[in-house]
Tab-separated table of C-alpha atoms in Angstrom:
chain	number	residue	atom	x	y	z
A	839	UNK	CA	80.971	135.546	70.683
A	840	UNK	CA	81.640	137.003	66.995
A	841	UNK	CA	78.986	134.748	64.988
A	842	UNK	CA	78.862	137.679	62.438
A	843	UNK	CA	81.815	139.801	60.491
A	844	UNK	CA	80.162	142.279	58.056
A	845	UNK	CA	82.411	143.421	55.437
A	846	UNK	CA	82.734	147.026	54.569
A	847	UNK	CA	83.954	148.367	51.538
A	848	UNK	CA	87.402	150.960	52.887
A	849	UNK	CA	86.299	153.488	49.877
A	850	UNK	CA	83.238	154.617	51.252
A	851	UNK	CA	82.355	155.873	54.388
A	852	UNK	CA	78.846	156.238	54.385
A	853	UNK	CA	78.575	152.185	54.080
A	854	UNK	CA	80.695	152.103	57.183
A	855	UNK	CA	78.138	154.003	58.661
A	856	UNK	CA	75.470	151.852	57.670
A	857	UNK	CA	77.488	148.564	59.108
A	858	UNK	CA	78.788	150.173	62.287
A	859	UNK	CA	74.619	150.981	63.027
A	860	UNK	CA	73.885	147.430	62.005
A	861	UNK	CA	74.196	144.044	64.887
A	862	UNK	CA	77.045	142.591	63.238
A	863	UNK	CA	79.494	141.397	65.994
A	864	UNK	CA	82.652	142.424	64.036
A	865	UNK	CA	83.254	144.712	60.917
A	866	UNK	CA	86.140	143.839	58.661
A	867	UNK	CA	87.267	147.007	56.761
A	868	UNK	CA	88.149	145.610	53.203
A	869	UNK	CA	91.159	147.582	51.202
A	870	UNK	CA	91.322	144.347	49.301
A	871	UNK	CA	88.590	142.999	46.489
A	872	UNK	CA	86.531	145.421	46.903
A	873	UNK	CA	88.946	148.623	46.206
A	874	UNK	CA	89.564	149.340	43.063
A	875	UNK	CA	93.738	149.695	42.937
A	876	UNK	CA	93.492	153.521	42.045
A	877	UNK	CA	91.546	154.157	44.938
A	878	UNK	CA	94.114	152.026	47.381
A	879	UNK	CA	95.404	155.700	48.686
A	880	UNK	CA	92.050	157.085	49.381
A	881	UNK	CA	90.996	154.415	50.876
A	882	UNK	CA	93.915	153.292	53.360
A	883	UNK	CA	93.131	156.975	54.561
A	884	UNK	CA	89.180	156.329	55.003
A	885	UNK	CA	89.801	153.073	56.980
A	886	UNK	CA	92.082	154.685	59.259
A	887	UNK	CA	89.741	157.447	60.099
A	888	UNK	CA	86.677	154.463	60.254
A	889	UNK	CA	89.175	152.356	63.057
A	890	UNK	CA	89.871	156.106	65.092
A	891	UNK	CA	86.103	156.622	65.448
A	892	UNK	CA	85.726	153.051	67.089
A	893	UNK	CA	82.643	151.802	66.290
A	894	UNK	CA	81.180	151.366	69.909
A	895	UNK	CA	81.047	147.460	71.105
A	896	UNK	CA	82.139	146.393	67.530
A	897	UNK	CA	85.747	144.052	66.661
A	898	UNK	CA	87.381	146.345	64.097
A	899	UNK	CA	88.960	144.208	61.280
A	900	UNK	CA	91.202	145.357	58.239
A	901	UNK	CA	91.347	143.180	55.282
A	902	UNK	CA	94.610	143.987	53.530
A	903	UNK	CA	95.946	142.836	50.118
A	904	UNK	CA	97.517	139.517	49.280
A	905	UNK	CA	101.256	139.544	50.980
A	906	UNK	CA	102.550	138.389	47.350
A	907	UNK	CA	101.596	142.032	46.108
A	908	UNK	CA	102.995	145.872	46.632
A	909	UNK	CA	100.060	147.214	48.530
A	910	UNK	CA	100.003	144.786	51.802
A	911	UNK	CA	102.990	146.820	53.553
A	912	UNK	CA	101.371	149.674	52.935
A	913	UNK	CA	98.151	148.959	53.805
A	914	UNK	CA	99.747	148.116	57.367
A	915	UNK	CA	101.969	151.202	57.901
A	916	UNK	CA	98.086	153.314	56.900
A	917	UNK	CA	96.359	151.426	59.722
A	918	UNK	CA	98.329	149.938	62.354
A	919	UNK	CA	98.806	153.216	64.153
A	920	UNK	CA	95.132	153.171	64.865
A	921	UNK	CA	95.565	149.840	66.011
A	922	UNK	CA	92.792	147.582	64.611
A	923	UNK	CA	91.689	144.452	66.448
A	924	UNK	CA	92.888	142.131	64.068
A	925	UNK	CA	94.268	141.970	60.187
A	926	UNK	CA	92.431	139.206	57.920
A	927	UNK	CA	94.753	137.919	55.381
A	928	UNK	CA	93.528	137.109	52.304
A	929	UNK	CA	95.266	134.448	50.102
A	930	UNK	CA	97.137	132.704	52.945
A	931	UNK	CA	98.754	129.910	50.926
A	932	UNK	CA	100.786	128.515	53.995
A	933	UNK	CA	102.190	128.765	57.564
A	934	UNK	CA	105.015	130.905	56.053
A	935	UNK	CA	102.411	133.226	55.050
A	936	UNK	CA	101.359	134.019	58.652
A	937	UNK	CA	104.460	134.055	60.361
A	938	UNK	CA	105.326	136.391	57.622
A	939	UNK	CA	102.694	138.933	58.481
A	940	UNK	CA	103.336	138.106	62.090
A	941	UNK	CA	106.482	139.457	61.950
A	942	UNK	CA	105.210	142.600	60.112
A	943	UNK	CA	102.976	143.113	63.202
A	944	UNK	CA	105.499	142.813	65.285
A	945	UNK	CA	107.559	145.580	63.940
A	946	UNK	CA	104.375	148.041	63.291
A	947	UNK	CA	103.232	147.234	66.835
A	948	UNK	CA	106.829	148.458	68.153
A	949	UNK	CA	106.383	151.410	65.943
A	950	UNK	CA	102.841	152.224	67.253
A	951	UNK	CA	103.643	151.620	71.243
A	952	UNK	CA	100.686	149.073	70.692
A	953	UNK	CA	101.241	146.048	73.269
A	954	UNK	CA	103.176	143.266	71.199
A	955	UNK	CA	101.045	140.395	70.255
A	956	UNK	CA	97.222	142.698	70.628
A	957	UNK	CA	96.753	142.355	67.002
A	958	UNK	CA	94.971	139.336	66.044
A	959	UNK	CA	95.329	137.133	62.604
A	960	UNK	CA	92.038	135.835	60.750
A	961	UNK	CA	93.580	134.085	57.454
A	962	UNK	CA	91.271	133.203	54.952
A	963	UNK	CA	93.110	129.813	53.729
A	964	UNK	CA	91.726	127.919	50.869
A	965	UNK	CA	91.456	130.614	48.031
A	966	UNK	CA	93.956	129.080	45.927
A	967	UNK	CA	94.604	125.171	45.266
A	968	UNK	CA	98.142	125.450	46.621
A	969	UNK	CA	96.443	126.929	49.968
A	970	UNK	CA	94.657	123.734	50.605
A	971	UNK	CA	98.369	121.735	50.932
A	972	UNK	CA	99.181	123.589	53.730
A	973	UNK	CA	96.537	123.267	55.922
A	974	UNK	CA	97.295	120.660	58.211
A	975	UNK	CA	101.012	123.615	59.264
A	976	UNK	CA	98.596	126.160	61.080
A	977	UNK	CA	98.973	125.041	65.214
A	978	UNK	CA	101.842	126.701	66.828
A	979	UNK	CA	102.267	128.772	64.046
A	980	UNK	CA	101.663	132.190	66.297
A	981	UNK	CA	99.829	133.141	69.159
A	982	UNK	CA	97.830	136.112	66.922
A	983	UNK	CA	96.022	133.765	64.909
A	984	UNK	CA	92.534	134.171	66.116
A	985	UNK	CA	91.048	132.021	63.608
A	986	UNK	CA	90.520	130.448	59.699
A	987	UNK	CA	88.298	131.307	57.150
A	988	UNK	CA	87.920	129.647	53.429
A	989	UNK	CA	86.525	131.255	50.122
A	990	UNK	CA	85.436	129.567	47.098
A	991	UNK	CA	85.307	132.670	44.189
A	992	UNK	CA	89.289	132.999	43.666
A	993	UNK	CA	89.506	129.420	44.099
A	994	UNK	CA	87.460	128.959	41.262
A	995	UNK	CA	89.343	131.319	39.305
A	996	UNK	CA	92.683	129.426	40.256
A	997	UNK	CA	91.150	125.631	39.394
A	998	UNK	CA	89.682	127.148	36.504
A	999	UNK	CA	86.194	125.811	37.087
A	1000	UNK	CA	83.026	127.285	35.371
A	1001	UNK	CA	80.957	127.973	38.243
A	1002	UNK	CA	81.199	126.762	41.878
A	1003	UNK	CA	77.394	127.065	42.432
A	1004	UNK	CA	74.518	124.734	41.232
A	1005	UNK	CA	70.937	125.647	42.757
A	1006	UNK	CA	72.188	127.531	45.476
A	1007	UNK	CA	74.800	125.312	46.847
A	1008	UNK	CA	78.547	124.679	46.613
A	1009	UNK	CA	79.716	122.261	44.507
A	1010	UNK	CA	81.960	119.231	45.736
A	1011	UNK	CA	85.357	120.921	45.302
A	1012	UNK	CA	84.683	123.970	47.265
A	1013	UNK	CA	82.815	121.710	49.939
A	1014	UNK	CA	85.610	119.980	50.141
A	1015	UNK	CA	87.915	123.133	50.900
A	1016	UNK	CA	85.046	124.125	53.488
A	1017	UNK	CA	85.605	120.997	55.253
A	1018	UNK	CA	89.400	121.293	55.451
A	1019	UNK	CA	89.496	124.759	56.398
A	1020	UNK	CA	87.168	123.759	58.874
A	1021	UNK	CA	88.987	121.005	60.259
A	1022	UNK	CA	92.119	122.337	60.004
A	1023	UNK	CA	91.067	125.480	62.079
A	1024	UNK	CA	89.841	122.679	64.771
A	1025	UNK	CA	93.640	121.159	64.312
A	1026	UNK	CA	95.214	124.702	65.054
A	1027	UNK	CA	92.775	125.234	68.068
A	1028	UNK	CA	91.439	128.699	66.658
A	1029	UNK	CA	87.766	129.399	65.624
A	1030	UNK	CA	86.177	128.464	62.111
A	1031	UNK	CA	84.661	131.305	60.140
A	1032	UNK	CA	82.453	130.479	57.297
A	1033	UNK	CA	82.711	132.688	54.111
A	1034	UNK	CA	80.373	135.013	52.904
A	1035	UNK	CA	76.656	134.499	51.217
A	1036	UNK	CA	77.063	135.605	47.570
A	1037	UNK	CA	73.296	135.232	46.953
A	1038	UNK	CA	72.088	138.690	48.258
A	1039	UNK	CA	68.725	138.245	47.520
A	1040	UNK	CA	68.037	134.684	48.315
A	1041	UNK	CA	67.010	134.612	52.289
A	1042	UNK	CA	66.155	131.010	52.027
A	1043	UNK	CA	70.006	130.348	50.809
A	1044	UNK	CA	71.662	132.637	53.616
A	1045	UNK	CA	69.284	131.108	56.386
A	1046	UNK	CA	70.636	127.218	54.803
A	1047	UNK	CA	74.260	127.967	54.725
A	1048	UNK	CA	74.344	129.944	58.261
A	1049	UNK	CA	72.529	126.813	59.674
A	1050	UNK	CA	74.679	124.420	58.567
A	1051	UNK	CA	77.755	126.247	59.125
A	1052	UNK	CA	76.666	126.400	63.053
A	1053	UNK	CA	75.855	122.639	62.896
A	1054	UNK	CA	79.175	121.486	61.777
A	1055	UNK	CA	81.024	123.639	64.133
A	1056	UNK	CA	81.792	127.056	62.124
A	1057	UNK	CA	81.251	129.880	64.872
A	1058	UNK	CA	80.709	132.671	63.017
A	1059	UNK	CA	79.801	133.563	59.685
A	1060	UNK	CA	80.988	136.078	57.327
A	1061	UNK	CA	78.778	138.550	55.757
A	1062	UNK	CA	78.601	141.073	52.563
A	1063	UNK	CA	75.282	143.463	53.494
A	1064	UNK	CA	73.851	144.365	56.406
A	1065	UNK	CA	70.516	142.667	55.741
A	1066	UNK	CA	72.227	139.336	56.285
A	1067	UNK	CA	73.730	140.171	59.903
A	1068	UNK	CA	70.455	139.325	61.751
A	1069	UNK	CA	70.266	136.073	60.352
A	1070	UNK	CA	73.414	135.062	60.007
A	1071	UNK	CA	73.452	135.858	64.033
A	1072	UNK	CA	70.639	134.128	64.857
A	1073	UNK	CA	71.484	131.132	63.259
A	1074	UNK	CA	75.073	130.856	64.899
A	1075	UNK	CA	73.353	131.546	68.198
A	1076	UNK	CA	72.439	128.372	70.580
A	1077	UNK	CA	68.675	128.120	71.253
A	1078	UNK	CA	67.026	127.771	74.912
A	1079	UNK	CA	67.456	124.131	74.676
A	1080	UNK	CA	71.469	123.747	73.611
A	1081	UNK	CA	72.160	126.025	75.934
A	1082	UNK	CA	69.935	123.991	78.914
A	1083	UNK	CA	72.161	121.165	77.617
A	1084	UNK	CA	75.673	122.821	77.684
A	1085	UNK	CA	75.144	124.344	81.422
A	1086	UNK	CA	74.105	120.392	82.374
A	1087	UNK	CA	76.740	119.056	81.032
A	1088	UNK	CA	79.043	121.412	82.719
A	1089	UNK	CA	77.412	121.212	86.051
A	1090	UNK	CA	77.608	117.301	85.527
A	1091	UNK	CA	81.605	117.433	85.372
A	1092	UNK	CA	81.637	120.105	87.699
A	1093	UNK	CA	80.034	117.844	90.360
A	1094	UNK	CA	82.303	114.986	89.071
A	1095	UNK	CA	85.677	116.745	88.273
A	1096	UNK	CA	87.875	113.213	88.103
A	1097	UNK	CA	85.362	111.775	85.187
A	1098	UNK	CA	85.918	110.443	81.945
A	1099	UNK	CA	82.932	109.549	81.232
A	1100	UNK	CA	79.529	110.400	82.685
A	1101	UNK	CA	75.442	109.565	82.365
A	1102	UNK	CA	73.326	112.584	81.725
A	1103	UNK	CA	69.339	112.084	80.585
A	1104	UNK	CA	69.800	108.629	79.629
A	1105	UNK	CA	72.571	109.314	77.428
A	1106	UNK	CA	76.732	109.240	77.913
A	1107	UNK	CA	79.003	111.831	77.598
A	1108	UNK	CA	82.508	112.568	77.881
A	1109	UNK	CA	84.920	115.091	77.812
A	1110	UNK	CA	84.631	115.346	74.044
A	1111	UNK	CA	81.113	116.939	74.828
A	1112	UNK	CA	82.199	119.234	77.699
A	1113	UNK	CA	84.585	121.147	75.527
A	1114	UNK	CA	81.185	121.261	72.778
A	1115	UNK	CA	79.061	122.475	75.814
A	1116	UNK	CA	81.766	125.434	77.006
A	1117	UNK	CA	81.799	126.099	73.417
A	1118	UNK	CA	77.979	126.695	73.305
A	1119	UNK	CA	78.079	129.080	76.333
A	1120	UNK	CA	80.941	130.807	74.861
A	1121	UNK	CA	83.276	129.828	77.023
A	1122	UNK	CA	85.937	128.076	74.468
């Protein structure tokens, strides 16, 4: 299960450090917002010494630039040698976009000796109004997309709203582009990540959003410091009594492989629920 992807700025190694010691699932090394462009070099060279010392029992991520800019191609030919588990695109306006970098991992994979197809795809899809027109394009598109994420900050920028918080939550637009990416990652088959808590001091807000995000069907969470990873991973964690629930249901359909429909504690279920239940126990 990956319920938490810490980000970790590709400038500075002493933060990678600080993630790869933390209990985040997954570390996405960012040469993206977070790198200022004259220190694009330095850092394409720091993330592919952070992905050669393989942070033990951690997914190893790389956040490149936008594919619409000069420093994406790069970015790859710095750290596809050291073959990273998967690229997350940022600004993914579109299928096109992701068979686009597809075919860029095909090459740098053949260039590597990496197996074709390892390297996975986790677009981030909703960060500009176009993006959210091309949502329903993403199944079948290729077999490396591992999964869809949204963001609301460049959105904002691009819609040209004032803020996109009020009292801690998102406001309607950007709910609605949480809802689509989430559905339309459910469409494509793939997992739905939620974005990242902006409000790094504000436990009660992280602990609200993670929560939800698990009960609508997000499985993992993005993160921004490490003092968000234990929450955000207990919240996107089944308790005792899902998981009693899931292993019934599974038994149930076990026992009765031919059902449609079955009775379990009073209540129906269905096959709609078995796939929920695998999902639980990791198993989806």
């Amino acid at each position: 299960m990956t319920r938490s992807l810490l980000f970790v700025p590709g400038d500075s190694g002493r933060k990678f450090d600080h993630a790869a010691a933390s209990a985040a699932d997954a570390l996405i090394l960012d040469l993206e917002d977070s790198v200022a462009p004259d220190q694009k070099p330095t850092a394409r060279k720091e993330v592919r010494a952070m992905l050669e010392r393989r942070a033990a029992a951690k997914q190893l991520w790389v956040r490149i630039n936008a594919l619409d800019g000069g420093d994406a191609l790069a970015d790859l030919a710095a750290v596809m040698p050291a073959a990273p588990y998967g690229i997350v695109l940022p600004k993914c306006a579109g299928r096109d976009g992701l068979l686009q970098l597809s075919h860029y991992l095909d090459a740098f994979e053949a260039a590597a000796g990496t197996a074709p197809g390892a390297t996975r795809i986790l677009a981030i899809v909703t960060e500009t109004a176009q993006s959210l027109f091309g949502l329903h394009d993403y199944r079948d598109a290729t077999p490396r997309l591992w999964g869809l994420s949204w963001g609301g900050e460049d959105l904002a920028a691009d819609v040209g709203a004032l803020r996109n918080r009020e009292a801690g939550r998102y406001t309607e637009p950007f709910r609605l582009a949480r809802s689509l990416c989430l559905m339309s990652a459910a469409a494509a088959g793939v997992r739905a990540i939620d974005t990242v808590c902006v409000d790094l001091d504000a436990p009660e807000i992280l602990a609200t959003e993670a929560a939800e995000a698990f009960r609508d069907g997000f499985v993992g969470k993005m993160a921004i410091h490490p003092r968000h990873v234990d929450a955000v991973n207990a919240a996107l964690s089944p308790d005792d009594s899902q998981l009693q629930w899931a292993r019934a249901v599974i038994a149930a359909f076990a026992a009765n492989p031919g059902a449609g429909t079955l009775r379990l504690d009073g209540r129906m279920i269905d096959r709609p629920h078995l796939r929920l239940a695998r999902r639980l126990l990791g198993e989806d």
